[in-house]
XYZ file of C-alpha atoms in Angstrom:
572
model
C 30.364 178.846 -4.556
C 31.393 176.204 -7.023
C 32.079 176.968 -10.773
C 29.251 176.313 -12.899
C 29.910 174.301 -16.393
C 29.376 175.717 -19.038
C 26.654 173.810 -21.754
C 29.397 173.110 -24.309
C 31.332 171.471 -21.935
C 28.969 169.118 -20.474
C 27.617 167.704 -24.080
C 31.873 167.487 -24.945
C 32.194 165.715 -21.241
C 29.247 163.278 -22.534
C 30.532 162.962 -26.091
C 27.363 164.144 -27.376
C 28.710 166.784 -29.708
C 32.291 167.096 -30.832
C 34.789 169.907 -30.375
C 33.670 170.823 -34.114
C 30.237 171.117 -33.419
C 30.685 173.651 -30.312
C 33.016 175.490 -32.269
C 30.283 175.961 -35.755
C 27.488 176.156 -33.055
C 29.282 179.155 -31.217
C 29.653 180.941 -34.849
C 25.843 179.803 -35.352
C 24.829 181.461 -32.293
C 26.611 184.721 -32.131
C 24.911 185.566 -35.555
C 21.601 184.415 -34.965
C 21.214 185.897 -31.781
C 20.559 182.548 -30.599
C 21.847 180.593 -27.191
C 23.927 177.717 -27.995
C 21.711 175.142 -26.976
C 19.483 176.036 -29.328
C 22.039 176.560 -32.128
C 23.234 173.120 -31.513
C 19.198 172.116 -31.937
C 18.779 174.108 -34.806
C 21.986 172.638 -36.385
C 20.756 169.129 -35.999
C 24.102 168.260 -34.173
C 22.257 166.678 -31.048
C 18.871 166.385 -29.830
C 16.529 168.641 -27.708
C 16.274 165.785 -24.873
C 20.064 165.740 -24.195
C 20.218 169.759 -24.737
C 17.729 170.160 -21.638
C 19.651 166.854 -19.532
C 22.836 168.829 -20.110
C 20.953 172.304 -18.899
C 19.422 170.173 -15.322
C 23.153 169.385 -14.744
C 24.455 172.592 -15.249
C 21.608 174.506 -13.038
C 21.224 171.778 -10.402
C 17.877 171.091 -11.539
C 16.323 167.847 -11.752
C 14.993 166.261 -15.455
C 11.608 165.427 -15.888
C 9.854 162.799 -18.055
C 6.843 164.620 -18.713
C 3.897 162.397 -18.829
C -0.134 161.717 -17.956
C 1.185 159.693 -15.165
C 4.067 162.061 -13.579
C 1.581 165.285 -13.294
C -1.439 165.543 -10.318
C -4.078 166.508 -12.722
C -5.801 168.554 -10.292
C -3.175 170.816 -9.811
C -3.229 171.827 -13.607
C -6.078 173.866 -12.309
C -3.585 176.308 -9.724
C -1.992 178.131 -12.382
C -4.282 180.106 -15.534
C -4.012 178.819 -18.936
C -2.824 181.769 -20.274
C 0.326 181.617 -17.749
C 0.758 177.680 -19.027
C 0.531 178.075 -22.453
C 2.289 181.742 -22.413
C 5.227 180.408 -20.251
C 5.275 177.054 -21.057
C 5.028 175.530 -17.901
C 3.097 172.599 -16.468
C 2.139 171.576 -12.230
C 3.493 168.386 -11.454
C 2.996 167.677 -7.355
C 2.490 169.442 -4.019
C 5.510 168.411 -1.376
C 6.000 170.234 2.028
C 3.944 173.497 1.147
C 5.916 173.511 -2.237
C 4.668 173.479 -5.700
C 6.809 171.283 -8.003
C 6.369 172.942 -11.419
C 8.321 171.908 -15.203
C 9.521 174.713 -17.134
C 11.978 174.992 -20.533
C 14.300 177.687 -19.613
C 16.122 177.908 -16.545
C 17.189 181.371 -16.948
C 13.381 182.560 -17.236
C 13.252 183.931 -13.658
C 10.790 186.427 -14.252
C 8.402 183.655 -15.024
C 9.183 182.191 -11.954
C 9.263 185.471 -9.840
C 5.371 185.839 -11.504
C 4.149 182.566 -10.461
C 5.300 182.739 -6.841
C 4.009 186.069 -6.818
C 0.230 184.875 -8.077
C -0.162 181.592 -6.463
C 1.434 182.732 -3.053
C 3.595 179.296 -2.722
C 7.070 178.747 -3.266
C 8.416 176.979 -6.368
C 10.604 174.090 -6.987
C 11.171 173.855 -10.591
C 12.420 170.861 -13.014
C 12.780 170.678 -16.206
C 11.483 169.238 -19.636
C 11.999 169.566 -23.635
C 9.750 172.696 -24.684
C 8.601 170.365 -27.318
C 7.318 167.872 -24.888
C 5.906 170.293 -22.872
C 3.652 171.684 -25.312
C 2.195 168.701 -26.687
C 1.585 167.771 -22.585
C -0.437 171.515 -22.676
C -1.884 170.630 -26.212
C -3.162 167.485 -24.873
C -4.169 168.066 -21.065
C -4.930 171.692 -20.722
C -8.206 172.698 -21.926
C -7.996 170.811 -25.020
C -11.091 172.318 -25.703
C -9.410 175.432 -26.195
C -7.211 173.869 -29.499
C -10.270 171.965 -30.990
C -12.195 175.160 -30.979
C -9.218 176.773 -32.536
C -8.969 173.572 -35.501
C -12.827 173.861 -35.787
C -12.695 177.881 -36.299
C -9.889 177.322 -38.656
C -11.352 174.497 -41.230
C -14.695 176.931 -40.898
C -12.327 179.714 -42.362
C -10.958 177.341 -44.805
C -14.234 176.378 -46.120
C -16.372 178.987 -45.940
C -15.891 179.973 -49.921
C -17.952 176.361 -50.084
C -20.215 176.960 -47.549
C -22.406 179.845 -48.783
C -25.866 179.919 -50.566
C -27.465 175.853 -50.803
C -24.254 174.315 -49.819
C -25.531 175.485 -46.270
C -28.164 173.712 -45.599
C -26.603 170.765 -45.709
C -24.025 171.158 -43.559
C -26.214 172.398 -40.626
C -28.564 169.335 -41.444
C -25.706 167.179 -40.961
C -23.949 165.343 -38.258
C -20.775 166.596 -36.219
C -18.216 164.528 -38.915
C -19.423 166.565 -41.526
C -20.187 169.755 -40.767
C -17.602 172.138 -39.200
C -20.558 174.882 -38.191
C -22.460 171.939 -36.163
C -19.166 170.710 -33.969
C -18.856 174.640 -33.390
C -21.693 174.938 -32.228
C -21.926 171.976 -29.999
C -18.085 173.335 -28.763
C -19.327 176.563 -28.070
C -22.309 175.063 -25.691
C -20.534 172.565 -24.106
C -17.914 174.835 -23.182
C -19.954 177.381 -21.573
C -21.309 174.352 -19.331
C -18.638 173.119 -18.404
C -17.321 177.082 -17.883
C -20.390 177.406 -15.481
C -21.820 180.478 -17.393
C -24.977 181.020 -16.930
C -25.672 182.954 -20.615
C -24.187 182.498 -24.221
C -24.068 185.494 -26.052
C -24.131 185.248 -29.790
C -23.818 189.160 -31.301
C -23.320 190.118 -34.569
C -21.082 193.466 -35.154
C -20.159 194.587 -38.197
C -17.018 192.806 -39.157
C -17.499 189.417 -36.949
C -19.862 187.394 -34.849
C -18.882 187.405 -31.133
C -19.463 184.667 -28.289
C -19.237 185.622 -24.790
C -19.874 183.715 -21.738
C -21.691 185.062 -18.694
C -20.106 183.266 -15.844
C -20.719 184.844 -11.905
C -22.944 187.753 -13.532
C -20.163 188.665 -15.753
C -19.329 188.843 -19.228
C -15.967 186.814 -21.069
C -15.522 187.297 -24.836
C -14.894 184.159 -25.582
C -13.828 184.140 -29.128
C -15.062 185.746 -32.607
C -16.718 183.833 -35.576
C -15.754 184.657 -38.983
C -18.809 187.459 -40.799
C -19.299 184.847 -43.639
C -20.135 182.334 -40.738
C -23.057 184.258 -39.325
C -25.859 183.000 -41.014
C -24.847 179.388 -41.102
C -24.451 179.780 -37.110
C -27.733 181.526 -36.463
C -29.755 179.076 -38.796
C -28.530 176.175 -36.660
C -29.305 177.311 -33.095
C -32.248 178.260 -34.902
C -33.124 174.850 -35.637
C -31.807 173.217 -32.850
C -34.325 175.715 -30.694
C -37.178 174.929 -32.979
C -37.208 178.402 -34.128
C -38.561 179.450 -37.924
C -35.452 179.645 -39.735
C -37.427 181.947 -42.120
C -38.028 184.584 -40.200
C -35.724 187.430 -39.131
C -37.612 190.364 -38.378
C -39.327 189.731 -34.907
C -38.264 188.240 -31.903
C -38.500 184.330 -31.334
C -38.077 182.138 -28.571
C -36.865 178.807 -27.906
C -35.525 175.810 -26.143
C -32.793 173.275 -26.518
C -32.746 170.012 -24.593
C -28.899 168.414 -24.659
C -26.913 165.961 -22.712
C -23.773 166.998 -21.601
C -20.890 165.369 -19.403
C -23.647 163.233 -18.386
C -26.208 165.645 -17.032
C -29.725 166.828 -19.266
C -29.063 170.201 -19.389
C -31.954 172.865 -20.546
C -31.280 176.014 -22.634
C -33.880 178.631 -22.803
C -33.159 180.736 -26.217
C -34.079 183.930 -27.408
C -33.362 185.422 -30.910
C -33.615 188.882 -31.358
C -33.200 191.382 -34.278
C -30.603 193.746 -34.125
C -28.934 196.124 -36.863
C -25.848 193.978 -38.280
C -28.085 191.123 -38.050
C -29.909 188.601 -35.032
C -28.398 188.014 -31.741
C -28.876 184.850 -29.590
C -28.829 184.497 -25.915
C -28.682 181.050 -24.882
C -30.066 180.856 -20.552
C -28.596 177.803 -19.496
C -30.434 176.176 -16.927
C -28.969 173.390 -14.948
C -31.379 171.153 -12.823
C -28.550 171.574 -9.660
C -28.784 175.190 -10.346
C -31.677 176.380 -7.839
C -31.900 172.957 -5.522
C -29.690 174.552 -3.259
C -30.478 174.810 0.313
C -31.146 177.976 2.136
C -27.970 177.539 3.862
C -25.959 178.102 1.110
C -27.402 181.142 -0.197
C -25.613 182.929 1.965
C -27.754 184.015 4.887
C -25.831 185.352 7.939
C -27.083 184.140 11.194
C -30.078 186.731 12.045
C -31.472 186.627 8.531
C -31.215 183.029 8.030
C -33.145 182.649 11.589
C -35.970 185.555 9.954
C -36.168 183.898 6.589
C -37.012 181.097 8.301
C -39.782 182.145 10.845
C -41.123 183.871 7.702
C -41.364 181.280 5.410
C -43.163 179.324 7.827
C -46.236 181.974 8.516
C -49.847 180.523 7.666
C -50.855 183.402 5.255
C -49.660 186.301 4.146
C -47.141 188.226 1.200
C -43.865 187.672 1.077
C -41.733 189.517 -1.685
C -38.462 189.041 -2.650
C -36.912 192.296 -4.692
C -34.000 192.953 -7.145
C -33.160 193.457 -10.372
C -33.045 190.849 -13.306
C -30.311 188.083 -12.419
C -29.994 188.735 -8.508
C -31.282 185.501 -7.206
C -34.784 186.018 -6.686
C -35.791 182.572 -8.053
C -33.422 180.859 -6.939
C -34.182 182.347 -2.866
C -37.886 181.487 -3.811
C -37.431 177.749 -4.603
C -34.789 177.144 -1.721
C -38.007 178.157 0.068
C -40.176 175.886 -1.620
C -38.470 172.721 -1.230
C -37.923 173.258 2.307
C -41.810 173.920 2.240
C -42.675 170.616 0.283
C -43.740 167.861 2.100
C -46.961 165.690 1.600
C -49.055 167.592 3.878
C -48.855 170.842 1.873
C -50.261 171.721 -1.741
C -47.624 174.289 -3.837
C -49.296 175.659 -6.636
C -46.521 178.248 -8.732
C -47.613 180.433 -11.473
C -44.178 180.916 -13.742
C -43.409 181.981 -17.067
C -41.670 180.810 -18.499
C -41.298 177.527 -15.780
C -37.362 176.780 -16.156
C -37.051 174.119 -13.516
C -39.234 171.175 -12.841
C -39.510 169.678 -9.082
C -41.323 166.671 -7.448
C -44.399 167.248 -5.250
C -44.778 170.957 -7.104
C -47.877 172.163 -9.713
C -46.234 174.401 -11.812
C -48.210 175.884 -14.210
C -47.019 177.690 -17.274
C -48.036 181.073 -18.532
C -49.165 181.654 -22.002
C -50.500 185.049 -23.040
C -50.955 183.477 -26.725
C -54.487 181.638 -25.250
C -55.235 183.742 -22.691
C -53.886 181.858 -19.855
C -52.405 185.000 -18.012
C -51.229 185.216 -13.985
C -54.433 186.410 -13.008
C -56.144 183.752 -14.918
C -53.923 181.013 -13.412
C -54.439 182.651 -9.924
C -58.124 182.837 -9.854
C -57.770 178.973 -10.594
C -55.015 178.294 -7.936
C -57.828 179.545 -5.396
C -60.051 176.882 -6.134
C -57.281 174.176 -6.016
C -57.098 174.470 -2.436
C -53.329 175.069 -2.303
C -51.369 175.906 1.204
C -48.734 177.667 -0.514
C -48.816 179.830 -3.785
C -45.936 181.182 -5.623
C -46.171 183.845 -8.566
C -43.466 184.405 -10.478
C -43.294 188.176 -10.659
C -45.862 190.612 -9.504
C -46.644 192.735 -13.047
C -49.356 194.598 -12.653
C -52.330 196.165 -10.415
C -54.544 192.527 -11.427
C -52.075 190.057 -10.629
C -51.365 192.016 -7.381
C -54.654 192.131 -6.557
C -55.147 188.451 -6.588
C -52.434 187.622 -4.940
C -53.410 190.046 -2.145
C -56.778 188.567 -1.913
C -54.918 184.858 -1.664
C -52.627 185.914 1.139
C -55.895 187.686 2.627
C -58.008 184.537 2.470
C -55.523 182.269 4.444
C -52.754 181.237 1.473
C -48.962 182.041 1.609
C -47.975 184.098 -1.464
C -44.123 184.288 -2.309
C -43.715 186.581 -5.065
C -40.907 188.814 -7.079
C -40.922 192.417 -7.782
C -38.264 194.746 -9.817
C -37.429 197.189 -7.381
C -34.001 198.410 -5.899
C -34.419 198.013 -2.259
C -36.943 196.856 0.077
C -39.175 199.613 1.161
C -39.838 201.042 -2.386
C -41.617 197.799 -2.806
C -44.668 198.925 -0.865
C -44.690 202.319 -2.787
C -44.205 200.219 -5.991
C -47.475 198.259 -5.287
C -49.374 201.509 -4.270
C -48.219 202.811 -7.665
C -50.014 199.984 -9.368
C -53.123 201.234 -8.392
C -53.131 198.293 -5.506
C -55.627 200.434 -2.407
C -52.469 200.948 0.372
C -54.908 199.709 3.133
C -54.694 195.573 0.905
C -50.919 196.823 1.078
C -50.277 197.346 4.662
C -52.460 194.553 5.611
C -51.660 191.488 3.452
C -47.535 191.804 3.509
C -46.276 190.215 6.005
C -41.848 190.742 4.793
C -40.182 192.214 1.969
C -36.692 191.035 1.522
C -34.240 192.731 -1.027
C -31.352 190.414 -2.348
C -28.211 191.323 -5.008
C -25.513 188.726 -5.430
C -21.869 188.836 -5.274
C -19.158 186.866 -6.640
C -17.055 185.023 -3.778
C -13.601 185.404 -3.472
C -11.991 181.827 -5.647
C -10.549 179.366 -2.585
C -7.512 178.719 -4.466
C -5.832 181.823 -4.299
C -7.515 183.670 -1.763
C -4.479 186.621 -0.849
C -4.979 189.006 1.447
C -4.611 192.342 0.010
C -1.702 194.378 1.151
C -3.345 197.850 0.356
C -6.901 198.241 0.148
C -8.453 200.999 -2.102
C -9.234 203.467 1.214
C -11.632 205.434 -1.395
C -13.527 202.397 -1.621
C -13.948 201.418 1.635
C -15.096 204.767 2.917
C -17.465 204.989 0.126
C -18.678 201.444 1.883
C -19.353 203.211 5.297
C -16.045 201.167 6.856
C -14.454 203.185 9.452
C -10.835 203.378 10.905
C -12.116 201.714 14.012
C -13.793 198.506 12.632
C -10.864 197.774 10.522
C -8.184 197.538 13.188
C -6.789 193.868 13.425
C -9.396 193.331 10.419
C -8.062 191.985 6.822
C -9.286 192.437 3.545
C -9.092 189.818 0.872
C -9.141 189.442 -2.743
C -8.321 186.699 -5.374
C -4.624 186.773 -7.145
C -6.354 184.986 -9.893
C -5.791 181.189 -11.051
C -6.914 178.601 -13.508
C -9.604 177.236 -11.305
C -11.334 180.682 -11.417
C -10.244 181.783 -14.798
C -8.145 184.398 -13.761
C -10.881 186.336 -12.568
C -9.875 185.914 -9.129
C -13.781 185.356 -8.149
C -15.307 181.648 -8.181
C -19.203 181.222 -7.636
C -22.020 183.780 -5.957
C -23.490 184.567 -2.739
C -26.385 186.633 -1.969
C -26.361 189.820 0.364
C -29.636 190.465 1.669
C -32.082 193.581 3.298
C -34.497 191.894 5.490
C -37.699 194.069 6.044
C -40.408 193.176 8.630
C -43.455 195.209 8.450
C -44.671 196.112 11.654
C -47.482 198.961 12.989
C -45.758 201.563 11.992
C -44.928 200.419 8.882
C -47.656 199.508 7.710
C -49.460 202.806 9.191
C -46.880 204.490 6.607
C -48.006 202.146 4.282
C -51.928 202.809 4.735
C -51.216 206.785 4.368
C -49.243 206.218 1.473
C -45.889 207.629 3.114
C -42.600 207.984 0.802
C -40.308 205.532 0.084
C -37.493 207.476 2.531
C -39.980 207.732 5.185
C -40.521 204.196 4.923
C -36.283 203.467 4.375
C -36.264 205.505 7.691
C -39.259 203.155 9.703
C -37.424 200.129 8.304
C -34.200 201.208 9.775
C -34.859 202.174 12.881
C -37.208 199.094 13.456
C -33.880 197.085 12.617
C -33.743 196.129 9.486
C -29.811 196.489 7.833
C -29.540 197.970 4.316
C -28.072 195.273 1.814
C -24.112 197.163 2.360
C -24.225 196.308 5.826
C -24.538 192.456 4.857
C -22.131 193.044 2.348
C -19.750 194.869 4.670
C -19.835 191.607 7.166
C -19.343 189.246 3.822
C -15.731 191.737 3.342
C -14.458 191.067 6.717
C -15.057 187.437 6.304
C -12.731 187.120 3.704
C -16.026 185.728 1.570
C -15.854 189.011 -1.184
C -14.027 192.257 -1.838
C -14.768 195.835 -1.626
C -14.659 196.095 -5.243
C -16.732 193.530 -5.642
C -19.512 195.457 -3.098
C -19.574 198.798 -4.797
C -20.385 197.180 -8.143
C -23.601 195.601 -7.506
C -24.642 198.228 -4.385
C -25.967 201.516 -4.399
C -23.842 201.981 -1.701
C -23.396 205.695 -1.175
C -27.400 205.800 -1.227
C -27.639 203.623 1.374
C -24.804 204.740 3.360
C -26.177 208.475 3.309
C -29.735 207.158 4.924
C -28.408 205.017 7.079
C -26.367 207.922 8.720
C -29.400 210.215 8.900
């Protein structure tokens, strides 16, 4: 193996220090703790450019003129921004299964070891001044990220200024003058671009926080200075055509704003809370729910059954699950494969988030009056083919809709329950008579959703937590020759490992016996038991197929399943 040269030598061999300069530089160094290419920067006896030329040539690594043009922008998206701007290192190009990456210090092989480690490719590194590379980060990844931070600051810097009638004026103005308003607009365009769904804005004691919801999950985001809170609240306030005067009930309100392009809806809801009002910003893209049913993440039995139900002549058909599991979402897919000329969809929706073509959506207002029921009992003498109600509340709503489905309509509806059969006993419980029950339902599907395992650095996982799977009803047998997957966690998916959401779904046909149960008012685990042995596979068994397919991890499973409960019933 050939001698390496040392630093010193190579600037001496180049003439770009003298002996004098090694020698002070060495001195410089050993007291400072400091390696002497950076003494020699420090010292001002060359430059940082030549330092890192000389440190290629002694490490047999090649130089690199860091710029817009020499970096695949895409790929700054395969490594997380906290390993970039921690690490100081930048993506330049894919070659034979390699990534080509830029670091500062050659000797940082823990970095290295890291990287190869999380993005399951092997490296070929170059190098480029540390000053150079950060101004590339500064300037090309997430620069979002370092306005915020400038923003935040000058909003610290000012604040002194900005309290009692000096406040006013700064939300009223434009995003050149007031530091709270480009926050703001920051803070929302971020989280769109983020793909959150929510924007949290919650006081605490000592500081305002913002998180993001993104996939059904929670990010803190950041934290607002205490002596910004009021400024911030009085301008989504505004913005949401809220009354800026009034703090001590609950308000609602929307936000229309263009952003990359796209006219993007917020629905906004202030509420009072003890250190002061919290805002939740719903973001609702237009893209969000005109998804196919394809993609929602039907396997190949239910996806056949949703569609043979969707297409009955009359009858209920309920989709169940909690807040935030999709239930919309399923019901529209349905809709617009529904809408054509020949049919009349009426929906009854409150609030309506999405508008679509060919579709009477009508808006609920309790304020006037105009309730479900009242909006149903009009529907009827529309002459619709197809009627959707948002959410089945109570025993009046549920009896109209009954009586639709019973006089020759097709009713999709939602309804808050955890599985599938407890819907029926859920409707009984409303005071709907069992015998409207068992004969007006025709399905009752039960949905959760799951995040999806991100693309880009799909692993597979070496060592499974066994706890977990057995808790999941996996046995030794059906995971011979099977693998199980999870994300190592990269830029495109924020680290999180998890990019985007599929439903899992419990598909329940009622048939005689079923609805026999039904009539005589039978127990939800007599019904579970009916629905099982008629066919019908609990929402972990769909989840269980999603974990072999290397589309979401076991993890992933037990958090949004009851999945002991279902495992237990399933076995009797």
């Amino acid at each position: 193996m050939a001698k390496r040269n040392k630093l010193g030598e190579i600037l001496l061999e180049w003439k770009a220090i003298s002996p004098n300069d090694l020698a002070d530089a060495l001195t410089y160094a050993q007291e400072n703790g400091k390696r002497i290419g950076e003494a020699l920067i420090e010292m001002e006896r060359t430059d940082e450019e030549t330092v890192t030329k000389a440190l290629a040539l002694q490490f047999g690594m090649d130089y690199t003129e860091l710029d817009a043009n020499s970096v695949d922008q895409d790929l700054l998206h395969t490594i997380p921004e906290d390993v970039i701007r921690t690490h100081n290192v930048v993506p330049l190009s894919k070659t034979d299964g390699r990534l080509n990456i830029v670091i500062t210090d050659p000797l940082d092989l823990e970095t290295l070891d890291l990287l190869r480690f999380r993005l399951n490719i092997e490296l070929t590194p170059s190098l480029a001044p540390p000053t150079r590379v950060k101004e590339f980060i500064e300037k090309f990844v997430n620069p979002m990220t370092e306005e915020m931070s400038k923003t935040m600051a000058s909003i610290d810097h000012d604040a002194p200024e900005m309290e009692g009638g000096t406040i006013a004026g700064l939300i009223d103005g434009d995003e050149t003058d007031a530091p709270i308003v480009k926050l703001i607009n920051l803070i929302i365009g971020e989280a769109v671009r983020s793909r959150a769904s929510d924007i949290h804005v919650e006081p605490m004691a000592d500081r305002v926080r913002v998180r993001y919801r993104i996939d059904g999950v929670c990010h803190v985001r950041d934290d607002i200075p205490k002596n910004m809170q009021s400024a911030v609240t009085t301008r989504m306030k505004i913005i949401s055509g809220m009354d800026i005067a009034e703090r001590r009930v609950p308000q609602d309100g929307r936000i229309k704003m263009k952003i990359s392009g796209s006219q993007i809806d917020f629905r906004v809801s202030a509420c009072p809370s003890y250190h002061g009002e919290s805002i939740v910003l719903r973001i609702l893209r237009p893209d969000a729910v005109k998804v196919g049913i394809s993609a929602l993440g039907f396997g190949e039995r239910d996806y056949a059954t949703f569609q043979k139900i969707i297409r009955r002549p009359n009858g209920i058909f309920l989709v169940t699950g909690p807040t935030g599991s999709g239930k919309t979402t399923t019901l529209y897919a349905a809709l617009q494969e529904l809408n054509r000329p020949d049919r009349k969809i009426i929906t009854a929706e409150d609030p309506v988030e999405y508008n679509f073509s060919g579709i009477n959506q009508c808006q609920v207002r309790e304020d006037i009056g105009l309730s479900f029921a009242m909006i149903l009992r009009s529907m009827l003498r529309q002459a619709p083919n197809i009627i959707l109600v948002g959410e089945i509340r109570d025993r009046e709503v549920g009896d109209v809709a009954i009586q639709a489905a019973l006089t020759g309509h097709l009713v999709f509806s939602t309804l808050h329950t955890n599985d599938a059969p407890s819907a029926i006993t859920r409707l009984i419980d409303m005071g709907i008579k069992p015998f409207l029950v068992a004969s007006s339902i025709q399905a009752i599907m039960a949905q959760r959703l799951v995040r999806v395992i991100c693309k880009e650095c799909r692993i597979e996982d070496p060592h499974p937590d066994k706890f977990v799977l057995r808790t999941l009803g996996f046995t030794d047998e059906e995971l011979v020759g099977k693998s199980i997957y999870k994300g190592a966690g990269c830029a495109r998916c924020g680290g999180s490992g998890y990019r985007g959401r599929l439903g899992i779904f419990e598909m329940l046909i009622l048939n005689s016996e079923i609805r026999e149960l039904a009539f005589n008012r039978a127990p939800t685990s007599e019904l579970r038991k009916a629905a099982l042995a008629s066919g019908m596979l609990p929402l972990v068994v769909d989840g269980r197929a999603k974990i072999l397919g290397g589309v979401t991890t076991p993890e992933e499973l037990t958090r949004i399943s009851q999945a002991e409960g279902i495992v237990t019933i399933e076995a009797e």
